[in-house]
Amino acid sequence: MQIRAKAQNRRVACRNLHKYLAETKKLGYDHVKREVPAGYEGKRIDMVVKTPHREFIFYEVKTYPVLQYSIREAIGQILEYTHWPDQDKAAKLIILTQPHKNYSKAAKYMATLRKKLGIQIYYQYFDPISMQLSEEIWWTKGYEVKKWTSQPF
């Protein structure tokens, strides 16, 4: 399997990312499935992890050149997949993008959504050049904290 990365005008395009992350266990879990049916209208969740605690983590992957675009689109999709029409299918939601300079702003935004809306939503990035997945990034009380993905939440 090969991940193809092409840097062009600060945009990184990732192909086969879902497959790579699932098969290499880079997410830190054994039970990772990709392109999982959401259960309605043919919609598919990018990646789903079943934790040792039998809870589910949904990942939505976006690779737009502007971080806010990726987050904006991913939030709508991941919330819909989790709660449509009146369900609570995932214990945790993670938006995954390529690296961006302003990732700490994304972490602050996720913290705001967790606090104000009470949803377990987080941010991570994957660098297709170095083939590295960031830790789970979240923000609390004015400082950045990184939680390793291999630990149960």
CSV table of C-alpha atoms in Angstrom, one decimal:
chain,number,residue,atom,x,y,z
A,1,MET,CA,0.0,0.0,0.0
A,2,GLN,CA,1.2,3.5,-0.8
A,3,ILE,CA,0.2,6.9,0.5
A,4,ARG,CA,0.8,9.5,-2.2
A,5,ALA,CA,1.5,13.0,-1.0
A,6,LYS,CA,1.9,15.9,-3.3
A,7,ALA,CA,2.8,19.3,-2.0
A,8,GLN,CA,1.4,22.0,-4.3
A,9,ASN,CA,0.6,25.5,-3.2
A,10,ARG,CA,0.6,24.5,0.4
A,11,ARG,CA,-2.0,21.8,-0.3
A,12,VAL,CA,-1.3,18.2,0.5
A,13,ALA,CA,-3.4,15.6,-1.1
A,14,CYS,CA,-3.7,12.2,0.6
A,15,ARG,CA,-4.8,9.1,-1.2
A,16,ASN,CA,-5.4,5.7,0.5
A,17,LEU,CA,-5.1,7.4,3.9
A,18,HIS,CA,-8.0,5.6,5.5
A,19,LYS,CA,-6.6,2.2,4.4
A,20,TYR,CA,-3.1,3.1,5.5
A,21,LEU,CA,-4.2,4.2,9.0
A,22,ALA,CA,-6.5,1.2,9.5
A,23,GLU,CA,-4.0,-1.4,8.3
A,24,THR,CA,-0.9,0.0,10.1
A,25,LYS,CA,-2.7,0.5,13.4
A,26,LYS,CA,-1.3,4.1,13.5
A,27,LEU,CA,-4.5,5.0,15.4
A,28,GLY,CA,-3.4,2.9,18.3
A,29,TYR,CA,-6.3,0.4,18.2
A,30,ASP,CA,-6.7,-3.1,16.9
A,31,HIS,CA,-10.3,-2.8,15.7
A,32,VAL,CA,-10.3,-0.1,12.9
A,33,LYS,CA,-12.7,-0.2,10.0
A,34,ARG,CA,-12.8,2.2,7.1
A,35,GLU,CA,-15.7,3.4,5.0
A,36,VAL,CA,-18.3,2.0,7.5
A,37,PRO,CA,-22.0,2.4,6.5
A,38,ALA,CA,-23.6,5.1,8.6
A,39,GLY,CA,-26.9,3.2,8.4
A,40,TYR,CA,-28.9,5.5,6.2
A,41,GLU,CA,-28.9,6.8,2.6
A,42,GLY,CA,-25.7,5.1,1.6
A,43,LYS,CA,-23.6,7.5,3.8
A,44,ARG,CA,-20.2,6.2,5.0
A,45,ILE,CA,-18.1,7.1,8.0
A,46,ASP,CA,-14.4,7.5,7.0
A,47,MET,CA,-13.1,5.4,9.9
A,48,VAL,CA,-14.6,3.7,13.0
A,49,VAL,CA,-12.6,2.4,15.9
A,50,LYS,CA,-14.1,-0.1,18.4
A,51,THR,CA,-12.2,0.5,21.7
A,52,PRO,CA,-11.4,-2.2,24.3
A,53,HIS,CA,-14.3,-0.7,26.3
A,54,ARG,CA,-16.7,-1.5,23.4
A,55,GLU,CA,-17.3,2.1,22.6
A,56,PHE,CA,-16.9,3.7,19.1
A,57,ILE,CA,-14.8,6.5,17.9
A,58,PHE,CA,-15.7,8.1,14.6
A,59,TYR,CA,-13.0,9.7,12.4
A,60,GLU,CA,-13.8,12.1,9.6
A,61,VAL,CA,-10.9,12.8,7.3
A,62,LYS,CA,-10.6,16.1,5.3
A,63,THR,CA,-7.7,17.4,3.2
A,64,TYR,CA,-8.8,20.9,2.2
A,65,PRO,CA,-5.9,23.4,1.9
A,66,VAL,CA,-7.7,25.7,4.5
A,67,LEU,CA,-8.1,24.1,8.0
A,68,GLN,CA,-11.4,25.9,8.7
A,69,TYR,CA,-12.9,24.4,5.5
A,70,SER,CA,-11.9,20.9,6.6
A,71,ILE,CA,-13.3,21.4,10.1
A,72,ARG,CA,-16.5,23.1,8.9
A,73,GLU,CA,-17.4,20.2,6.5
A,74,ALA,CA,-16.2,17.5,8.9
A,75,ILE,CA,-18.2,18.7,11.9
A,76,GLY,CA,-21.5,18.5,10.0
A,77,GLN,CA,-20.8,15.1,8.6
A,78,ILE,CA,-19.5,13.6,11.9
A,79,LEU,CA,-22.3,14.9,14.0
A,80,GLU,CA,-24.9,13.6,11.4
A,81,TYR,CA,-23.3,10.2,11.4
A,82,THR,CA,-23.3,10.0,15.2
A,83,HIS,CA,-26.7,11.5,15.9
A,84,TRP,CA,-29.0,11.1,12.9
A,85,PRO,CA,-31.9,11.0,13.4
A,86,ASP,CA,-32.0,10.6,17.2
A,87,GLN,CA,-29.1,8.3,18.1
A,88,ASP,CA,-25.8,8.5,20.0
A,89,LYS,CA,-23.6,6.1,18.1
A,90,ALA,CA,-20.1,7.3,19.0
A,91,ALA,CA,-18.5,8.1,22.3
A,92,LYS,CA,-15.8,10.2,20.7
A,93,LEU,CA,-15.5,12.2,17.4
A,94,ILE,CA,-12.2,13.0,15.8
A,95,ILE,CA,-11.5,15.3,12.8
A,96,LEU,CA,-8.4,14.3,11.0
A,97,THR,CA,-6.6,16.6,8.5
A,98,GLN,CA,-3.1,17.1,7.0
A,99,PRO,CA,-0.8,19.4,9.0
A,100,HIS,CA,-1.7,23.1,9.2
A,101,LYS,CA,0.2,25.9,10.9
A,102,ASN,CA,-2.8,27.0,12.9
A,103,TYR,CA,-3.7,23.6,14.4
A,104,SER,CA,-3.7,25.0,17.9
A,105,LYS,CA,-6.6,27.2,16.9
A,106,ALA,CA,-8.5,24.0,15.9
A,107,ALA,CA,-7.7,22.5,19.3
A,108,LYS,CA,-9.1,25.6,21.0
A,109,TYR,CA,-12.2,25.4,18.8
A,110,MET,CA,-12.8,21.8,19.7
A,111,ALA,CA,-12.4,22.6,23.4
A,112,THR,CA,-15.0,25.3,23.0
A,113,LEU,CA,-17.4,22.9,21.3
A,114,ARG,CA,-16.9,20.3,24.0
A,115,LYS,CA,-17.5,22.9,26.7
A,116,LYS,CA,-20.5,24.7,25.2
A,117,LEU,CA,-22.2,21.7,23.4
A,118,GLY,CA,-21.1,18.8,25.6
A,119,ILE,CA,-19.8,16.7,22.7
A,120,GLN,CA,-16.6,14.7,22.7
A,121,ILE,CA,-14.9,16.1,19.6
A,122,TYR,CA,-11.2,16.3,19.0
A,123,TYR,CA,-8.6,17.2,16.3
A,124,GLN,CA,-5.7,15.3,14.9
A,125,TYR,CA,-3.5,15.6,11.8
A,126,PHE,CA,-1.6,13.2,9.6
A,127,ASP,CA,1.6,14.2,7.8
A,128,PRO,CA,1.9,12.2,4.6
A,129,ILE,CA,5.5,13.4,4.1
A,130,SER,CA,6.8,12.1,7.4
A,131,MET,CA,4.1,9.4,7.6
A,132,GLN,CA,3.3,10.5,11.2
A,133,LEU,CA,0.0,10.8,13.0
A,134,SER,CA,-0.2,13.5,15.6
A,135,GLU,CA,-1.3,12.8,19.1
A,136,GLU,CA,-4.9,13.6,19.9
A,137,ILE,CA,-4.8,17.4,20.4
A,138,TRP,CA,-7.0,19.2,22.8
A,139,TRP,CA,-6.9,22.5,24.7
A,140,THR,CA,-7.7,23.2,28.3
A,141,LYS,CA,-7.3,26.2,30.6
A,142,GLY,CA,-5.1,28.1,28.2
A,143,TYR,CA,-2.5,25.5,27.4
A,144,GLU,CA,-2.2,22.8,24.8
A,145,VAL,CA,-2.3,19.1,25.9
A,146,LYS,CA,-1.6,16.1,23.7
A,147,LYS,CA,-3.1,12.8,24.6
A,148,TRP,CA,-1.6,9.7,23.0
A,149,THR,CA,-4.1,7.8,20.8
A,150,SER,CA,-3.0,4.4,22.0
A,151,GLN,CA,-4.5,5.0,25.4
A,152,PRO,CA,-8.2,4.2,26.0
A,153,PHE,CA,-10.2,7.3,26.7
